[in-house]
XYZ file of C-alpha atoms in Angstrom:
339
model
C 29.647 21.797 14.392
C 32.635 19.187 14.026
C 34.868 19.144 10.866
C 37.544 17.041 10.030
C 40.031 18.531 12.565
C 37.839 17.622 15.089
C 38.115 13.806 14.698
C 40.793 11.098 14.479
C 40.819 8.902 12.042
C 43.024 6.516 13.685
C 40.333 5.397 16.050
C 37.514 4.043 13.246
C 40.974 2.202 11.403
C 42.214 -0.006 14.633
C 37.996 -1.727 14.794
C 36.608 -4.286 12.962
C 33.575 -2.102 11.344
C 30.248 -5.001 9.960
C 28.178 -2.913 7.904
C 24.305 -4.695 8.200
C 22.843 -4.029 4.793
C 23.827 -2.865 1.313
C 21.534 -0.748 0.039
C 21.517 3.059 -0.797
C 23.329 4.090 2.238
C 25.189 0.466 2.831
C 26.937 0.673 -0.622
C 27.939 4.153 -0.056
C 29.257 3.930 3.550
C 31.388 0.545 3.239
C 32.908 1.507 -0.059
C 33.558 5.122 1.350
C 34.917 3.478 4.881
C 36.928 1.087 3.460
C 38.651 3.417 0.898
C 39.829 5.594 4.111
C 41.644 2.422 5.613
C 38.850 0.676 7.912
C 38.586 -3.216 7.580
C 35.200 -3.137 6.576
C 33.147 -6.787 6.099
C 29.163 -7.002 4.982
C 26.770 -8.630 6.845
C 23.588 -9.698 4.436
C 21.241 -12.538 4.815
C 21.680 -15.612 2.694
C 18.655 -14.580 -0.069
C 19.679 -10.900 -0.370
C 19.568 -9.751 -4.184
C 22.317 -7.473 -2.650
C 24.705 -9.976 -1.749
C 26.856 -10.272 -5.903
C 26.839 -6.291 -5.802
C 28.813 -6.890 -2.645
C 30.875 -9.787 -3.836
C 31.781 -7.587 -7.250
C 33.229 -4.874 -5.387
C 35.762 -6.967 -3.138
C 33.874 -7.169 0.129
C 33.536 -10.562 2.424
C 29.830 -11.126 2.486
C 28.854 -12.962 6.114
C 25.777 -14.033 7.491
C 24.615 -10.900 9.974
C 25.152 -13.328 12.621
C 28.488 -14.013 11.371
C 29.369 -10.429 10.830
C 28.296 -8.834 14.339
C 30.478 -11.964 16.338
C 33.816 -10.946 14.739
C 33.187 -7.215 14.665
C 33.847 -4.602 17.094
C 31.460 -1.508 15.564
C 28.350 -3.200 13.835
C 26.557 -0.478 11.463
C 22.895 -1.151 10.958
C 21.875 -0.150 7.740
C 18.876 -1.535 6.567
C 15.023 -0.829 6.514
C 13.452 0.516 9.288
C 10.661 -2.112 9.543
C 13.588 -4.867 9.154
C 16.205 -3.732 12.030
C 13.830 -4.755 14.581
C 13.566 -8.617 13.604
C 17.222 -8.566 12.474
C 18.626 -7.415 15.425
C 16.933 -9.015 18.019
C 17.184 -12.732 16.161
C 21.089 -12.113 14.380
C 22.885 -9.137 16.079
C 22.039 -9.197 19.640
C 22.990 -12.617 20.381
C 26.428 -11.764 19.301
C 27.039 -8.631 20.698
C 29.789 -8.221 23.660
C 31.045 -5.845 26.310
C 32.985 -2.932 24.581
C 30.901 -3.270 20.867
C 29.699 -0.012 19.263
C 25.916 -0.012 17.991
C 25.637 2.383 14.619
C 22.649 3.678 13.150
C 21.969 5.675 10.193
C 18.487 6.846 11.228
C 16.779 6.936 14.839
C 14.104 5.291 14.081
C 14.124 2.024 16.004
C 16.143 3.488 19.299
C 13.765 6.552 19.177
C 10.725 4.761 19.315
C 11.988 1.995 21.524
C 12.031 -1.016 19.067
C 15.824 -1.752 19.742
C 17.518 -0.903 22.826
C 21.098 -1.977 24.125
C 22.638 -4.072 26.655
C 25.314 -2.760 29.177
C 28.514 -2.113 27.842
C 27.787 -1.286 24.522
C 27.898 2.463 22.849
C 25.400 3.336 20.545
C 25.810 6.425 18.440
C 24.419 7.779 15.034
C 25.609 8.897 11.524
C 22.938 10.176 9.539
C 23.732 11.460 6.179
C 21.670 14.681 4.527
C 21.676 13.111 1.530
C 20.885 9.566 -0.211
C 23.768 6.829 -0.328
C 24.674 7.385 -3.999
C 25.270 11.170 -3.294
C 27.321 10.498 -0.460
C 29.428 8.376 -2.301
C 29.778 10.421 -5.013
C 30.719 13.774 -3.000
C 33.517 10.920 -0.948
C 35.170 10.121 -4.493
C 35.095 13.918 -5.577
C 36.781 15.131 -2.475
C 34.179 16.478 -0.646
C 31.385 15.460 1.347
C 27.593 16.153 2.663
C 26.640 17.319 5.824
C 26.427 14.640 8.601
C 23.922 15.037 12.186
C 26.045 12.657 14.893
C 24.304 11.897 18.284
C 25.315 9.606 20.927
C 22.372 7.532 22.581
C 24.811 5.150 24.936
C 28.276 5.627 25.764
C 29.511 2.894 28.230
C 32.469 3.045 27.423
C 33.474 6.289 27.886
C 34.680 7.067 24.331
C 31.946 6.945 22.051
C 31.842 10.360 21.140
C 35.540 10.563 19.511
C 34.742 7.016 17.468
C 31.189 8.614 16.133
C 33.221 11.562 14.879
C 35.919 9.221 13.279
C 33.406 7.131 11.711
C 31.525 10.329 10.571
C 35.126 11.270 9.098
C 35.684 8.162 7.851
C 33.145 8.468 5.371
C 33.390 12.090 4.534
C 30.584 13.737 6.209
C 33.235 15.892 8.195
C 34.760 17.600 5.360
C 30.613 19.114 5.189
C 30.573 19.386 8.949
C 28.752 17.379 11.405
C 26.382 18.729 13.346
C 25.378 17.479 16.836
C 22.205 16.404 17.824
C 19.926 13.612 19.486
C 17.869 10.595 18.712
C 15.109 12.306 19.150
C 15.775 15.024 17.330
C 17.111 13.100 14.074
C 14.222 11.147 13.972
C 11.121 13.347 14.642
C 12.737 16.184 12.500
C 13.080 13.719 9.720
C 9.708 11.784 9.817
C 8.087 15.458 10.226
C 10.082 17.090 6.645
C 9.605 13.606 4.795
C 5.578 13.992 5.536
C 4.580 17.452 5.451
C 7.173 19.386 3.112
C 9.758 16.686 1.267
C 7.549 13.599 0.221
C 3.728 13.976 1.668
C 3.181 18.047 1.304
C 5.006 17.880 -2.315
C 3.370 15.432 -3.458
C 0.103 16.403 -2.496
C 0.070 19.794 -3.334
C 1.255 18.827 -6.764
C -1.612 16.073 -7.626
C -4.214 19.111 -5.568
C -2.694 21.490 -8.513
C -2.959 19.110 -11.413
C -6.211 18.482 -10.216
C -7.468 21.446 -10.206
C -6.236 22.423 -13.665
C -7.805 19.253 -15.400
C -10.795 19.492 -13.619
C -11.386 23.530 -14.602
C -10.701 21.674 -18.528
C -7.284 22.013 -19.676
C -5.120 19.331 -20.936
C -3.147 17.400 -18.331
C -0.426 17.787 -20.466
C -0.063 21.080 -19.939
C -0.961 20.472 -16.028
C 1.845 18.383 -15.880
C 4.321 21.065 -17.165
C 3.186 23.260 -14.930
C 2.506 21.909 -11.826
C 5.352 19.177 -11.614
C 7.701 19.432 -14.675
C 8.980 22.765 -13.492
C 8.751 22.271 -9.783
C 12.492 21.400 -10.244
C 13.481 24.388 -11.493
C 11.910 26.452 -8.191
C 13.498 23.439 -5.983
C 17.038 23.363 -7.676
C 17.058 27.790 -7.466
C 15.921 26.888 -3.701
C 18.758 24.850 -3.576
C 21.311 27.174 -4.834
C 20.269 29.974 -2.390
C 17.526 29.903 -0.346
C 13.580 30.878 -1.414
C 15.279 34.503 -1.809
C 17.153 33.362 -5.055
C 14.126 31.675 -6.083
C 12.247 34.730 -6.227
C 14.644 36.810 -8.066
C 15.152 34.337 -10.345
C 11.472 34.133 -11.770
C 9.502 37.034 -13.107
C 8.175 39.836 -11.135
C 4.564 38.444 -12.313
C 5.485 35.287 -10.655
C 7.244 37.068 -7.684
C 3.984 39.318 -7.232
C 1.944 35.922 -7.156
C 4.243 34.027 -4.665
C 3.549 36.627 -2.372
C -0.222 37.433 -2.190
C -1.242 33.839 -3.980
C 0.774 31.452 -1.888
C -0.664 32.736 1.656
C -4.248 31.635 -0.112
C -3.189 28.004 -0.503
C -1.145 27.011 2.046
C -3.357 28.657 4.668
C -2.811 28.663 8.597
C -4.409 25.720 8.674
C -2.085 24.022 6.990
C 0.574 24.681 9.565
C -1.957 23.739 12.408
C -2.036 20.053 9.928
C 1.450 20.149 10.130
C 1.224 20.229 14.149
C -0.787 17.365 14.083
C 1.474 15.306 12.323
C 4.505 16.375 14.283
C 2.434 15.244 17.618
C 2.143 11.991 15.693
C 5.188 11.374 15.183
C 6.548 12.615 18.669
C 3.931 10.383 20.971
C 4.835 7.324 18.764
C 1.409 7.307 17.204
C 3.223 7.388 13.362
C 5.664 4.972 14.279
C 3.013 2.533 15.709
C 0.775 2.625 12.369
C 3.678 1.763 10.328
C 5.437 -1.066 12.316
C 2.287 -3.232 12.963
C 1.110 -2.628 9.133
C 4.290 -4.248 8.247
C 4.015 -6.610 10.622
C 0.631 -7.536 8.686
C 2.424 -7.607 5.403
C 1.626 -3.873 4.626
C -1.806 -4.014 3.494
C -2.202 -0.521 4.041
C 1.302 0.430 2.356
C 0.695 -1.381 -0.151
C -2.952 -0.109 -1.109
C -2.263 3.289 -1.000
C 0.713 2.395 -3.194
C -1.562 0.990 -5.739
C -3.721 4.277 -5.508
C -0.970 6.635 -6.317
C 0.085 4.867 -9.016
C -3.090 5.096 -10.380
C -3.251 8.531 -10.281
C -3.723 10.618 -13.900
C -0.715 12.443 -13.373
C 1.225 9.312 -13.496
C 0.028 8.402 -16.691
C 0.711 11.835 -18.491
C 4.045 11.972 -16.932
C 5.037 8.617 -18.164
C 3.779 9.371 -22.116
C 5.485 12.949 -21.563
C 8.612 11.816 -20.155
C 9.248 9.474 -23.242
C 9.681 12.148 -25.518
C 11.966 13.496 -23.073
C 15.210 12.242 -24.202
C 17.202 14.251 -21.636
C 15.949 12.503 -18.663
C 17.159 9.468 -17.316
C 13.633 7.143 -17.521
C 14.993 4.217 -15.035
C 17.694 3.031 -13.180
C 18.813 -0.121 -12.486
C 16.685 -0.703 -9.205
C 13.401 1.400 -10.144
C 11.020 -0.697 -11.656
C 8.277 2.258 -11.132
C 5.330 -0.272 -10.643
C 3.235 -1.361 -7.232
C 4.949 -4.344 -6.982
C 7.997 -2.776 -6.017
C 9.892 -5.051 -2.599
């Protein structure tokens, strides 16, 4: 683990630092690097709906091109299906002898869509938590946890400037713990698909299902098989599945244990295997990049599908009476034609 005392500052402040992108996590880190002293410029293309958010809050808005010639640690922070195209045609050309390479996700260095030249360090920052918590844990004093891993360090010194760009933009005062590439990115992919996004997801529509189909109201589906999932989550949260139990009723204790063996079987973990060899031997990573590559017919269609789902439709008509939760923010337009 690395914490603040571990890193200096100084290092990050005497380089130019181009952040690529300014979305979740490219708002977050610029603001939060530039407020501890680093000389921080944005690098957007010319037709980027992020480029007045940019403007508004102060920052010189170049070209990527533009941005990656006059900077000494370039910061790629933009879609994984993009960084590909955008490096090879905007930052690569302008890279030199002695330049830094940052990346907020493996991704495209794990599964071999970007590589380096000689003489240029490549390292990784990758936040445990989405840009607008990061940035709100900087400005409160604190931070969230960091992983830092160093892929290429040709210069001899890339560890000490990952850990001072890590501190730069709070993740040390959390801690920062090492790691690989590799590791980052197949550890990621696997909890987004099976537990975070994918095996939520699925085992809540499975329950709702289930309910609606054995003939009660969705409504009351909805309630309990995704309305209150954030109350288990947040208790998970606060102290581990142990707190979670105690927290619930020995009835629903007593059912956690003998009930939740029944549904998530051994055979679910053996899934789960299959989907981590997926993701390790590139097979994942190949099925996304060349459906974006088409335009995302696939993405897009099974988009379209969920959204279609009943569970969508009762949440949206239960939701409104729900004056306590926030229906939309400014980016969310909750609909399949989402860019």
């Amino acid at each position: 683990m690395f914490y603040d005392d571990d890193a200096d500052l100084a290092l990050i402040r005497k380089k130019k630092v181009a952040v690529i992108g300014y979305g979740s996590q490219g708002h977050a880190q610029a603001l939060s690097l530039r407020d501890s002293g680093v000389d921080v410029c944005i690098g957007l293309l010319p037709e980027s709906s992020s480029r007045e958010k940019a403007l508004a809050r102060g920052f010189r808005v170049l070209t990527p091109a533009e941005a990656a010639a006059e900077a000494e640690v370039i910061v790629m922070l933009v879609p994984d299906q993009r960084a590909r195209g955008l490096y090879a045609e905007t930052i690569a050309p302008g890279l030199r002898p002695g330049n830094a390479l940052v990346f907020g996700h493996g991704f495209n260095v794990r599964f071999g869509y970007i590589t380096v030249p000689e003489g240029i360090d490549m390292f990784l920052v990758a936040p445990k938590a989405p840009g607008h918590l990061l940035r709100r844990e900087y400005e409160s004093g604190r931070g969230v946890p960091v992983l830092v891993a160093v892929e290429s360090d040709s210069s001899g010194h890339a560890w000490p400037l990952a850990l001072s760009y890590a501190k730069a933009i709070g993740g040390l005062r959390a801690g920062g713990i090492k790691t690989t590439f590799a590791e980052e990115t197949e550890t990621d992919l696997f909890g987004e698909q099976s537990v975070l996004c994918g095996g939520a997801s699925q085992l809540v529509m499975y329950g709702f299902e289930t309910l609606v189909e054995a003939g009660y109201q969705p409504e009351v589906a909805y309630f309990e098989c995704l309305h209150e999932l954030k109350l288990i989550v947040d208790l998970m949260y606060e102290g581990g599945i142990a707190k979670q139990r105690w927290s619930c009723s020995d009835t629903a204790e007593f059912g956690d244990y003998v009930s939740g063996p029944r549904v998530i079987t051994p055979d679910v973990k053996d899934n789960m295997r299959a989907v981590l060899a997926d993701i390790v031997d590139g097979t994942f990573a190949k099925r996304f990049i060349d459906d974006q590559d088409l335009g995302a017919p696939e993405f897009h269609s099974l988009r379209e599908q969920g959204l279609k789902h009943q569970i969508e439709a009762t949440g949206r008509e239960l939701r409104s009476l729900m004056g306590w939760i926030q229906q939309r923010d400014a980016d969310y337009r909750g609909t399949a034609a989402r860019g």
